[in-house]
Each structure stands twice: as C-alpha cells, then as structure tokens.
Amino acid sequence: MHLPTAASLLLSALPLAVATPTPGHGHKEKGLNTYAKEAGLKYFGAATDSPGFRERAGYEAQYPKYDQIMWKSDEFGQTTPTNGQKWLFTEPQQGVFNYTEGNIVTSLAKKHGKYLRCHALVWHSQLAPWVEAKTDWTKDELRAVIVNHVTRVAKAWKGQCYAWDVVNEALEEDGSYRKSVFYNVLGEEYIKLAFATAAKVDPKAKLYYNDYNLEWPHAKTEGTQRIVKMLQKAKIRIDGVGLQAHLIAEQAPTLDQHIDAIKGFTKLGVEVALTELDIRLQVPANATNLAQQKEAYKNAVGACVQVKGCIGVTIWDFYDPFSWVPYVFPGEGAPLLWFEDWSKHPAYYGVQEALKNGTKKGKPGKWW
Ligand SMILES: *[C@@H]1O[C@H](CO)[C@@H](O)[C@H](O)[C@H]1NC(C)=O
Ligand SMILES: *[C@@H]1O[C@H](CO)[C@@H](O)[C@H](O)[C@H]1NC(C)=O
Ligand SMILES: *[C@@H]1O[C@H](CO)[C@@H](O)[C@H](O)[C@H]1NC(C)=O
C-alpha cells in the first residue's frame, strides 16, 4: 500500500496556531487525551496490538516512534488490546486458558497508567474453533462453557478493566439476533448469562454491549436498545453500550445522526463510548476524501463530547500501517490519524477541534 506524503495536503489543514505559534507565550498544542479530559470525557484512547503481533512485517523500525506516541505522550489516556483477550487466545482448547497474549497490552496499560477497556468475552468471531466444531451442544453444556469462560477470563483481569465488552456483535443489521452458535443453542439467554456471570466476577468493571453500525438510528440501534431493556428488566447489570464506529469517510453519519443514536442509549440510563473508531477511505488518499474524513471524525467525536453520558472515544489503533482495514476492505485504507510517514491526517485536527469545542459537560460517570 502506498500512501501519499501528507505534507502538502496538511499545509492547508494546519490550524494557524500551529503554523505560527505566538512567541513568548509558551504556546504548545496539547495531546488529544488532555483536550478530551478538559471537555469532560474520561479519556481519548487508542487500541493497540501486542508487540510482535502487529499486523505488518517490516515495520520494526517504527516501533520506538509508535511506542512513544502510544504510551508516553498525552495523546491517549486509554487502550484496548485489539486481539489478545479474545476467546481464540484465552481458551484455545476447552478448559485450557492462556492469558499470555492478553497480558502484553494489559500490563503496558497498567505500567503507563492508561485506562483499560477489556475486549471481548463472548463473540462469534475469533472464537476458538472447538466451540463451533461441536454441533450437538446441549443447552446445559453450552451454558457451562459460557459461565466457565466468562468467569475465568474476567477473573484473570479482575480490577484492571475500566470496562469489559461482555457480548460483542450479537445483532444482524435488521436488529434480529445473529445466528451464532451461542444464539442457536441458547437463544437470547446467552446474553443474560454472560452479563450475569461477568457482574458476579468483576463488580467494578463497567459491563458493555458492543457492536458496529450503531452510530445512526436504525433497526440495529433499536435491537441494541431491546438488549439493554431485556437485561434491565431481568435485573442483570449492563452499564454501557459501545459504538464501534468503523465508518466510511465518503458516507459517514452527520453530527445530528450521531447525537440521536447516542441519546437513544443514554436515555435508558446506560453510558456510551465510541470503542473502535476508524474512518476508512478509497486509497490513494487525496485532498477531497481526507477533508471528508476530517469532517466525519469531527462529527463522531463532537457528538460524544456534546452528549452527557458519552464518556470516551477509542480509535482502533492510530498508525495507518497497523490498521486492520486494508486486510478486510480491499482498496480502502488510511483510516486513522497518523500516516505511514508519521505526519498527521487533517482528521487529527478535526478531532482536536471537536474536543476543544466542549469544555462544560461536567464530571462524567454519575451523570444520571
Ligand atoms: C500461550 O500463548 C502464547 C502467546 O500466544 C503462546 O506463545 C504460548 O505457546 C501459549 N502457551 C501454551 C501453553 O499454549
Ligand atoms: C479522490 O479520490 C476519490 C476516491 O478514489 C475519487 O473519486 C476522487 O475523484 C479523487 N479526487 C481528487 C480531487 O483527486
Ligand atoms: C461545537 O459546540 C457547539 C455548542 O455546543 C455545537 O452547537 C456544535 O455543533 C459543536 N460542533 C461540533 C463539530 O461538535
């Protein structure tokens, strides 16, 4: 993948304050997490993969620069391990648990004092093959599998996770349940079982339902509201809804659509976070689609800043070469905030504007 050197594109996008700092005032742009906290959010964060597991070979020389921004700057106050806590890694064979991969990022988060979002306990994808290989699970057997997995894995990181994505992507686009192995055997009971178990094991972690395409109101957001209400009715704790926000620059939701979608959840008394934000475009990037991307980032982050109860934003890695996008969407890429050459996307300044725009939300957390 060849990305343009961004310098020329960036010149027009750089805010005046950066191009001409006022002499003598010690003017210095702050990192995104600092602006996020000033805007009343808990964090602005970036997911990251285990060192050594980063998707592209040949980028080892970039690791020091990457690590400096990831862990030592004030750009990010939070992280999520992109892979290591998934079922495939944590219980590769039935009853055989392995936390090595997950511990890499979680221990870095601890060392550098970042909030940790833990991800994900029950998900149909990146699932250990043994769960789907067996086609004749009885309800009791699969209940025991879910309880054991959630109990062991949540216990392994007990007290370290600001939030856990307890159930990930349980819905189809029309709001009906995805026909996963869990749903096929247990129906919606599996969702209740996962949340009830996680609540018992880690009383301090915020328990989230997490899914994609929840950033504008439609059938899937309604399906998610139905899950929240189902758990509340059963008196099972759910604290938050994660809007993954894997968006497309050329057709991203408007600011108002984002706001309406977020409010659709906060009005139920749960908090919201953007948990996996990235905004892909047709490569090669050019001034037009980078401007669309900037607007799209500004609207997504701006909506979170403006709605009380939206507590934080996580981008799904921050350096374009480490994004999952080109592997899954051929012809698309450049979805993050730093280009391959480490120059910043115009979208970086869109995020910055959105964060600087909100400074009066009050303390997040106990807002309802
Ligand atoms: C546990 O996972 C790590 C990292 O993926 C791997 O290197 C190691 O071999 C695994 N341990 C066992 C006992 O399978
Ligand atoms: C920018 O890229 C898009 C998508 O590939 C393309 O449709 C458009 O024509 C390009 N615009 C310019 C100004 O190059
Ligand atoms: C900036 O804040 C104002 C006032 O809260 C709001 O009306 C506007 O939509 C915000 N802009 C963005 C991009 O969030």
Short mmCIF file of C-alpha atoms and ligand atoms in Angstrom, two decimals:
data_model
loop_
_atom_site.label_atom_id
_atom_site.label_comp_id
_atom_site.label_asym_id
_atom_site.label_seq_id
_atom_site.Cartn_x
_atom_site.Cartn_y
_atom_site.Cartn_z
CA MET A 1 0.00 0.00 0.00
CA HIS A 2 1.40 3.36 -0.99
CA LEU A 3 0.21 6.37 0.91
CA PRO A 4 0.92 9.92 -0.18
CA THR A 5 3.34 12.03 1.73
CA ALA A 6 0.89 14.18 3.54
CA ALA A 7 2.85 17.35 3.96
CA SER A 8 1.30 19.22 1.06
CA LEU A 9 -2.22 18.12 1.95
CA LEU A 10 -1.63 19.07 5.54
CA LEU A 11 -0.43 22.59 4.97
CA SER A 12 -3.90 23.82 4.19
CA ALA A 13 -5.38 21.95 7.12
CA LEU A 14 -3.00 23.06 9.82
CA PRO A 15 -4.62 25.44 12.26
CA LEU A 16 -2.98 28.84 12.29
CA ALA A 17 -1.98 28.38 15.90
CA VAL A 18 0.29 25.51 14.92
CA ALA A 19 1.79 27.19 11.89
CA THR A 20 2.56 30.41 13.74
CA PRO A 21 2.88 29.85 17.48
CA THR A 22 2.76 33.10 19.42
CA PRO A 23 6.29 33.82 20.55
CA GLY A 24 6.84 34.22 24.26
CA HIS A 25 3.59 32.63 25.31
CA GLY A 26 4.99 29.11 25.54
CA HIS A 27 2.14 28.07 23.32
CA LYS A 28 2.08 24.34 22.83
CA GLU A 29 -0.60 22.13 21.43
CA LYS A 30 -1.71 19.52 23.93
CA GLY A 31 -2.38 15.87 23.20
CA LEU A 32 -5.87 14.62 22.37
CA ASN A 33 -6.39 12.96 25.75
CA THR A 34 -5.68 16.22 27.53
CA TYR A 35 -8.27 18.03 25.43
CA ALA A 36 -10.71 15.15 25.98
CA LYS A 37 -10.42 15.45 29.75
CA GLU A 38 -10.85 19.21 29.55
CA ALA A 39 -14.03 18.52 27.58
CA GLY A 40 -15.35 16.31 30.38
CA LEU A 41 -14.60 12.92 28.84
CA LYS A 42 -12.80 10.23 30.81
CA TYR A 43 -10.37 9.56 28.01
CA PHE A 44 -9.38 9.69 24.38
CA GLY A 45 -7.69 6.38 23.66
CA ALA A 46 -6.23 4.06 21.06
CA ALA A 47 -6.43 0.30 20.80
CA THR A 48 -3.16 -1.47 20.19
CA ASP A 49 -1.93 -4.93 19.41
CA SER A 50 0.69 -6.95 21.24
CA PRO A 51 4.19 -6.02 20.19
CA GLY A 52 5.34 -8.82 17.94
CA PHE A 53 1.80 -9.43 16.80
CA ARG A 54 1.49 -6.22 14.84
CA GLU A 55 -0.06 -6.97 11.50
CA ARG A 56 2.73 -5.92 9.16
CA ALA A 57 6.23 -7.26 8.98
CA GLY A 58 8.92 -4.75 8.05
CA TYR A 59 7.77 -2.03 10.43
CA GLU A 60 10.03 -2.88 13.36
CA ALA A 61 12.00 0.34 12.84
CA GLN A 62 8.80 2.31 13.54
CA TYR A 63 8.17 0.74 16.96
CA PRO A 64 10.09 3.30 19.05
CA LYS A 65 8.17 6.18 17.49
CA TYR A 66 4.94 4.20 17.79
CA ASP A 67 5.56 3.39 21.44
CA GLN A 68 6.46 6.96 22.25
CA ILE A 69 3.10 8.23 20.97
CA MET A 70 1.11 5.28 22.31
CA TRP A 71 2.45 5.16 25.84
CA LYS A 72 4.48 8.26 26.63
CA SER A 73 2.61 11.17 25.09
CA ASP A 74 -0.67 12.71 26.25
CA GLU A 75 -2.45 11.74 23.03
CA PHE A 76 -4.06 8.68 24.62
CA GLY A 77 -5.34 8.05 28.12
CA GLN A 78 -6.80 4.65 27.41
CA THR A 79 -6.14 1.49 25.47
CA THR A 80 -7.84 -1.72 24.39
CA PRO A 81 -5.95 -4.86 23.35
CA THR A 82 -7.14 -5.41 19.78
CA ASN A 83 -6.70 -9.18 19.91
CA GLY A 84 -5.12 -10.78 22.95
CA GLN A 85 -8.19 -11.14 25.19
CA LYS A 86 -10.35 -12.80 22.56
CA TRP A 87 -11.56 -16.36 23.03
CA LEU A 88 -9.20 -17.68 20.37
CA PHE A 89 -6.26 -16.66 22.55
CA THR A 90 -7.70 -17.03 26.05
CA GLU A 91 -9.28 -20.50 25.76
CA PRO A 92 -7.82 -22.09 22.62
CA GLN A 93 -8.84 -25.54 23.80
CA GLN A 94 -11.74 -26.29 26.07
CA GLY A 95 -10.72 -25.67 29.66
CA VAL A 96 -7.18 -24.64 28.68
CA PHE A 97 -6.70 -20.97 29.49
CA ASN A 98 -3.86 -18.78 28.30
CA TYR A 99 -3.52 -15.12 29.25
CA THR A 100 -0.06 -14.53 27.79
CA GLU A 101 -1.16 -12.62 24.70
CA GLY A 102 -3.73 -10.54 26.59
CA ASN A 103 -1.30 -9.70 29.36
CA ILE A 104 1.10 -7.98 26.99
CA VAL A 105 -1.10 -4.97 26.37
CA THR A 106 -2.90 -5.01 29.71
CA SER A 107 0.38 -4.86 31.62
CA LEU A 108 1.61 -1.99 29.43
CA ALA A 109 -1.63 -0.15 30.20
CA LYS A 110 -1.01 -0.63 33.89
CA LYS A 111 2.63 0.41 33.68
CA HIS A 112 1.78 3.63 31.84
CA GLY A 113 -1.36 4.45 33.81
CA LYS A 114 -3.86 4.17 30.97
CA TYR A 115 -7.49 3.26 31.38
CA LEU A 116 -8.06 -0.23 30.06
CA ARG A 117 -11.09 -1.38 28.09
CA CYS A 118 -11.14 -5.16 28.04
CA HIS A 119 -12.35 -6.89 24.89
CA ALA A 120 -14.27 -9.23 24.38
CA LEU A 121 -15.80 -12.07 26.43
CA VAL A 122 -18.47 -13.60 24.18
CA TRP A 123 -18.20 -13.09 20.42
CA HIS A 124 -18.96 -15.34 17.46
CA SER A 125 -15.78 -14.29 15.59
CA GLN A 126 -12.15 -15.00 16.51
CA LEU A 127 -13.73 -17.73 18.56
CA ALA A 128 -11.74 -20.85 19.39
CA PRO A 129 -12.60 -23.45 16.73
CA TRP A 130 -13.67 -26.06 19.30
CA VAL A 131 -16.74 -24.03 20.23
CA GLU A 132 -18.15 -24.17 16.72
CA ALA A 133 -16.77 -27.59 15.80
CA LYS A 134 -19.18 -29.35 18.11
CA THR A 135 -22.61 -29.26 16.54
CA ASP A 136 -24.62 -31.04 19.21
CA TRP A 137 -24.15 -28.88 22.29
CA THR A 138 -26.92 -29.35 24.83
CA LYS A 139 -28.15 -26.18 26.49
CA ASP A 140 -26.58 -27.22 29.79
CA GLU A 141 -23.23 -27.95 28.20
CA LEU A 142 -23.05 -24.61 26.40
CA ARG A 143 -24.26 -22.73 29.49
CA ALA A 144 -21.36 -24.30 31.41
CA VAL A 145 -18.92 -23.33 28.65
CA ILE A 146 -20.03 -19.68 28.74
CA VAL A 147 -20.02 -19.48 32.53
CA ASN A 148 -16.57 -21.05 32.74
CA HIS A 149 -15.09 -18.84 30.01
CA VAL A 150 -16.51 -15.59 31.35
CA THR A 151 -15.61 -16.48 34.94
CA ARG A 152 -12.00 -17.45 34.23
CA VAL A 153 -11.21 -14.66 31.81
CA ALA A 154 -12.92 -11.88 33.79
CA LYS A 155 -11.14 -13.15 36.92
CA ALA A 156 -7.77 -13.03 35.15
CA TRP A 157 -8.08 -9.23 34.75
CA LYS A 158 -10.32 -8.53 37.72
CA GLY A 159 -9.99 -4.97 38.97
CA GLN A 160 -7.93 -3.84 35.97
CA CYS A 161 -10.63 -3.14 33.41
CA TYR A 162 -12.48 0.14 33.36
CA ALA A 163 -14.93 -1.71 31.12
CA TRP A 164 -15.47 -5.14 29.63
CA ASP A 165 -17.12 -5.77 26.29
CA VAL A 166 -19.18 -8.66 27.64
CA VAL A 167 -21.09 -9.50 24.48
CA ASN A 168 -19.85 -8.36 21.08
CA GLU A 169 -21.85 -8.15 17.83
CA ALA A 170 -24.92 -10.20 18.73
CA LEU A 171 -27.10 -8.49 16.13
CA GLU A 172 -27.76 -8.53 12.40
CA GLU A 173 -28.27 -5.26 10.53
CA ASP A 174 -32.06 -5.63 10.73
CA GLY A 175 -31.90 -5.78 14.53
CA SER A 176 -32.59 -9.51 14.77
CA TYR A 177 -30.18 -11.79 16.60
CA ARG A 178 -27.17 -13.10 14.75
CA LYS A 179 -27.39 -16.89 14.36
CA SER A 180 -24.20 -17.62 16.26
CA VAL A 181 -23.53 -20.93 17.95
CA PHE A 182 -24.48 -19.24 21.23
CA TYR A 183 -27.80 -17.98 19.92
CA ASN A 184 -28.63 -21.14 18.04
CA VAL A 185 -28.35 -23.25 21.18
CA LEU A 186 -29.49 -20.87 23.92
CA GLY A 187 -31.39 -18.01 22.31
CA GLU A 188 -31.08 -14.63 24.00
CA GLU A 189 -30.46 -16.39 27.30
CA TYR A 190 -26.75 -16.49 26.44
CA ILE A 191 -26.57 -12.71 26.67
CA LYS A 192 -28.15 -12.71 30.11
CA LEU A 193 -25.85 -15.49 31.25
CA ALA A 194 -22.72 -13.68 30.06
CA PHE A 195 -23.64 -10.38 31.73
CA ALA A 196 -24.83 -12.01 34.97
CA THR A 197 -21.60 -14.00 35.20
CA ALA A 198 -19.35 -11.03 34.48
CA ALA A 199 -21.25 -8.94 37.06
CA LYS A 200 -20.57 -11.56 39.70
CA VAL A 201 -16.87 -11.91 38.90
CA ASP A 202 -15.82 -8.28 38.43
CA PRO A 203 -18.19 -5.95 40.27
CA LYS A 204 -16.10 -2.86 39.45
CA ALA A 205 -15.83 -3.23 35.68
CA LYS A 206 -18.45 -1.45 33.61
CA LEU A 207 -20.24 -4.07 31.58
CA TYR A 208 -20.82 -3.16 27.93
CA TYR A 209 -22.66 -4.47 24.94
CA ASN A 210 -20.52 -3.60 21.88
CA ASP A 211 -21.44 -3.59 18.18
CA TYR A 212 -20.87 -1.82 14.85
CA ASN A 213 -23.22 0.32 12.78
CA LEU A 214 -24.84 1.78 15.88
CA GLU A 215 -23.82 5.35 15.01
CA TRP A 216 -27.09 6.44 13.43
CA PRO A 217 -30.64 5.49 14.39
CA HIS A 218 -31.95 2.44 12.55
CA ALA A 219 -33.13 -1.12 13.13
CA LYS A 220 -29.85 -2.25 14.67
CA THR A 221 -29.76 0.56 17.22
CA GLU A 222 -33.34 -0.40 18.16
CA GLY A 223 -32.24 -4.01 18.52
CA THR A 224 -29.49 -2.86 20.86
CA GLN A 225 -31.95 -0.85 22.93
CA ARG A 226 -34.02 -4.04 23.16
CA ILE A 227 -31.00 -5.90 24.60
CA VAL A 228 -30.39 -3.15 27.17
CA LYS A 229 -34.04 -3.23 28.24
CA MET A 230 -34.10 -7.03 28.35
CA LEU A 231 -31.16 -7.07 30.79
CA GLN A 232 -32.57 -4.22 32.88
CA LYS A 233 -35.92 -5.99 33.10
CA ALA A 234 -34.18 -9.16 34.28
CA LYS A 235 -32.28 -7.04 36.85
CA ILE A 236 -28.97 -8.01 35.26
CA ARG A 237 -26.36 -5.28 35.26
CA ILE A 238 -25.46 -3.56 32.00
CA ASP A 239 -23.59 -0.27 32.30
CA GLY A 240 -22.80 0.75 28.79
CA VAL A 241 -23.17 0.43 25.05
CA GLY A 242 -20.06 0.50 22.89
CA LEU A 243 -20.48 2.04 19.45
CA GLN A 244 -17.61 0.56 17.47
CA ALA A 245 -17.79 3.29 14.82
CA HIS A 246 -15.98 1.65 11.93
CA LEU A 247 -17.07 4.34 9.50
CA ILE A 248 -16.57 5.33 5.85
CA ALA A 249 -15.34 8.85 5.08
CA GLU A 250 -17.49 9.30 1.99
CA GLN A 251 -20.74 8.25 3.70
CA ALA A 252 -20.37 8.91 7.40
CA PRO A 253 -23.26 9.84 9.68
CA THR A 254 -23.98 13.51 10.30
CA LEU A 255 -23.41 15.14 13.67
CA ASP A 256 -27.14 15.01 14.38
CA GLN A 257 -27.40 11.33 13.49
CA HIS A 258 -24.55 10.54 15.85
CA ILE A 259 -26.17 12.58 18.61
CA ASP A 260 -29.57 10.91 18.13
CA ALA A 261 -28.03 7.43 18.19
CA ILE A 262 -26.05 8.12 21.37
CA LYS A 263 -29.04 9.69 23.13
CA GLY A 264 -31.12 6.65 22.21
CA PHE A 265 -28.91 4.72 24.63
CA THR A 266 -28.16 7.29 27.32
CA LYS A 267 -31.88 7.86 27.83
CA LEU A 268 -32.03 4.22 29.01
CA GLY A 269 -29.59 5.07 31.81
CA VAL A 270 -26.50 3.42 30.33
CA GLU A 271 -23.30 5.20 29.34
CA VAL A 272 -21.92 5.20 25.81
CA ALA A 273 -18.40 5.09 24.39
CA LEU A 274 -17.09 5.08 20.84
CA THR A 275 -14.96 1.98 21.15
CA GLU A 276 -13.28 1.21 17.81
CA LEU A 277 -13.42 4.40 15.80
CA ASP A 278 -11.75 4.42 12.40
CA ILE A 279 -12.89 6.12 9.20
CA ARG A 280 -11.66 4.48 6.04
CA LEU A 281 -11.48 5.95 2.56
CA GLN A 282 -10.73 4.89 -1.01
CA VAL A 283 -6.96 4.84 -1.41
CA PRO A 284 -4.91 6.59 -2.52
CA ALA A 285 -5.99 9.34 -0.17
CA ASN A 286 -6.46 12.75 -1.73
CA ALA A 287 -7.41 16.21 -0.53
CA THR A 288 -11.11 15.55 -1.14
CA ASN A 289 -11.54 12.35 0.78
CA LEU A 290 -9.18 13.48 3.55
CA ALA A 291 -11.40 16.53 4.02
CA GLN A 292 -14.45 14.24 4.20
CA GLN A 293 -12.62 12.11 6.71
CA LYS A 294 -11.79 15.15 8.82
CA GLU A 295 -15.44 16.19 8.88
CA ALA A 296 -16.50 12.64 9.73
CA TYR A 297 -14.08 12.38 12.66
CA LYS A 298 -15.11 15.82 13.89
CA ASN A 299 -18.76 14.81 13.89
CA ALA A 300 -18.23 11.47 15.61
CA VAL A 301 -16.05 12.88 18.38
CA GLY A 302 -18.09 16.09 18.58
CA ALA A 303 -21.28 14.12 19.20
CA CYS A 304 -19.64 12.23 22.06
CA VAL A 305 -18.44 15.48 23.57
CA GLN A 306 -21.87 17.04 23.32
CA VAL A 307 -23.98 14.24 24.80
CA LYS A 308 -23.88 13.82 28.53
CA GLY A 309 -23.28 10.14 29.22
CA CYS A 310 -20.90 9.60 26.30
CA ILE A 311 -17.74 9.03 28.32
CA GLY A 312 -14.89 8.41 25.92
CA VAL A 313 -13.58 7.68 22.45
CA THR A 314 -11.16 4.94 21.37
CA ILE A 315 -9.66 4.77 17.90
CA TRP A 316 -8.81 1.31 16.58
CA ASP A 317 -5.05 1.80 16.56
CA PHE A 318 -3.67 5.18 15.47
CA TYR A 319 -0.96 4.50 12.83
CA ASP A 320 -2.29 3.65 9.35
CA PRO A 321 0.09 0.75 8.60
CA PHE A 322 -1.21 -1.14 11.65
CA SER A 323 -4.88 -0.82 10.76
CA TRP A 324 -6.99 -3.89 10.05
CA VAL A 325 -8.85 -2.04 7.26
CA PRO A 326 -6.76 -2.87 4.15
CA TYR A 327 -6.89 -6.56 5.03
CA VAL A 328 -10.66 -6.64 5.20
CA PHE A 329 -11.70 -3.95 2.72
CA PRO A 330 -9.54 -4.12 -0.42
CA GLY A 331 -8.99 -0.69 -1.98
CA GLU A 332 -9.71 1.11 1.26
CA GLY A 333 -7.33 2.34 3.93
CA ALA A 334 -5.76 5.36 5.63
CA PRO A 335 -8.46 5.21 8.32
CA LEU A 336 -6.53 6.51 11.33
CA LEU A 337 -4.89 9.76 12.46
CA TRP A 338 -1.21 9.21 11.59
CA PHE A 339 0.03 8.47 8.07
CA GLU A 340 2.75 5.98 7.32
CA ASP A 341 5.36 8.80 7.38
CA TRP A 342 4.12 9.91 10.83
CA SER A 343 2.60 13.15 9.59
CA LYS A 344 -0.88 13.70 10.97
CA HIS A 345 -4.07 13.40 8.97
CA PRO A 346 -6.22 16.51 8.59
CA ALA A 347 -8.67 14.41 10.64
CA TYR A 348 -6.35 14.71 13.64
CA TYR A 349 -7.18 18.41 13.68
CA GLY A 350 -10.86 17.59 13.22
CA VAL A 351 -10.72 15.52 16.41
CA GLN A 352 -8.82 18.28 18.15
CA GLU A 353 -11.41 20.88 17.14
CA ALA A 354 -14.26 18.69 18.34
CA LEU A 355 -12.57 18.16 21.72
CA LYS A 356 -11.64 21.81 22.16
CA ASN A 357 -15.24 22.72 21.36
CA GLY A 358 -16.59 21.08 24.51
CA THR A 359 -15.40 22.07 27.94
CA LYS A 360 -18.54 22.18 30.02
CA LYS A 361 -20.08 18.77 30.29
CA GLY A 362 -19.37 18.36 33.99
CA LYS A 363 -17.95 15.24 35.54
CA PRO A 364 -18.71 12.08 33.63
CA GLY A 365 -19.61 8.92 35.48
CA LYS A 366 -22.51 9.58 37.82
CA TRP A 367 -24.41 11.71 35.41
CA TRP A 368 -27.84 10.14 35.59
C1 LIG B 1 0.06 -19.18 25.32
O1 LIG B 1 0.01 -18.13 24.38
C2 LIG B 1 1.27 -17.65 23.96
C3 LIG B 1 1.05 -16.39 23.14
O2 LIG B 1 0.12 -16.58 22.11
C4 LIG B 1 1.99 -18.77 23.23
O3 LIG B 1 3.23 -18.32 22.78
C5 LIG B 1 2.14 -19.95 24.16
O4 LIG B 1 2.70 -21.03 23.45
C6 LIG B 1 0.81 -20.38 24.73
N1 LIG B 1 1.01 -21.35 25.79
C7 LIG B 1 0.54 -22.59 25.72
C8 LIG B 1 0.83 -23.46 26.91
O5 LIG B 1 -0.10 -22.99 24.77
C1 LIG B 2 -10.16 11.43 -4.65
O1 LIG B 2 -10.38 10.03 -4.50
C2 LIG B 2 -11.69 9.63 -4.79
C3 LIG B 2 -11.82 8.17 -4.42
O2 LIG B 2 -10.84 7.38 -5.05
C4 LIG B 2 -12.01 9.91 -6.23
O3 LIG B 2 -13.33 9.51 -6.54
C5 LIG B 2 -11.86 11.39 -6.49
O4 LIG B 2 -12.05 11.66 -7.85
C6 LIG B 2 -10.49 11.89 -6.05
N1 LIG B 2 -10.49 13.34 -6.09
C7 LIG B 2 -9.45 14.06 -6.50
C8 LIG B 2 -9.60 15.53 -6.42
O5 LIG B 2 -8.42 13.54 -6.89
C1 LIG B 3 -19.47 22.84 18.93
O1 LIG B 3 -20.25 23.23 20.06
C2 LIG B 3 -21.47 23.85 19.78
C3 LIG B 3 -22.09 24.26 21.10
O2 LIG B 3 -22.19 23.16 21.97
C4 LIG B 3 -22.36 22.92 18.96
O3 LIG B 3 -23.56 23.53 18.62
C5 LIG B 3 -21.62 22.48 17.70
O4 LIG B 3 -22.39 21.56 16.97
C6 LIG B 3 -20.29 21.87 18.07
N1 LIG B 3 -19.57 21.42 16.90
C7 LIG B 3 -19.10 20.18 16.78
C8 LIG B 3 -18.41 19.85 15.50
O5 LIG B 3 -19.20 19.34 17.64
#
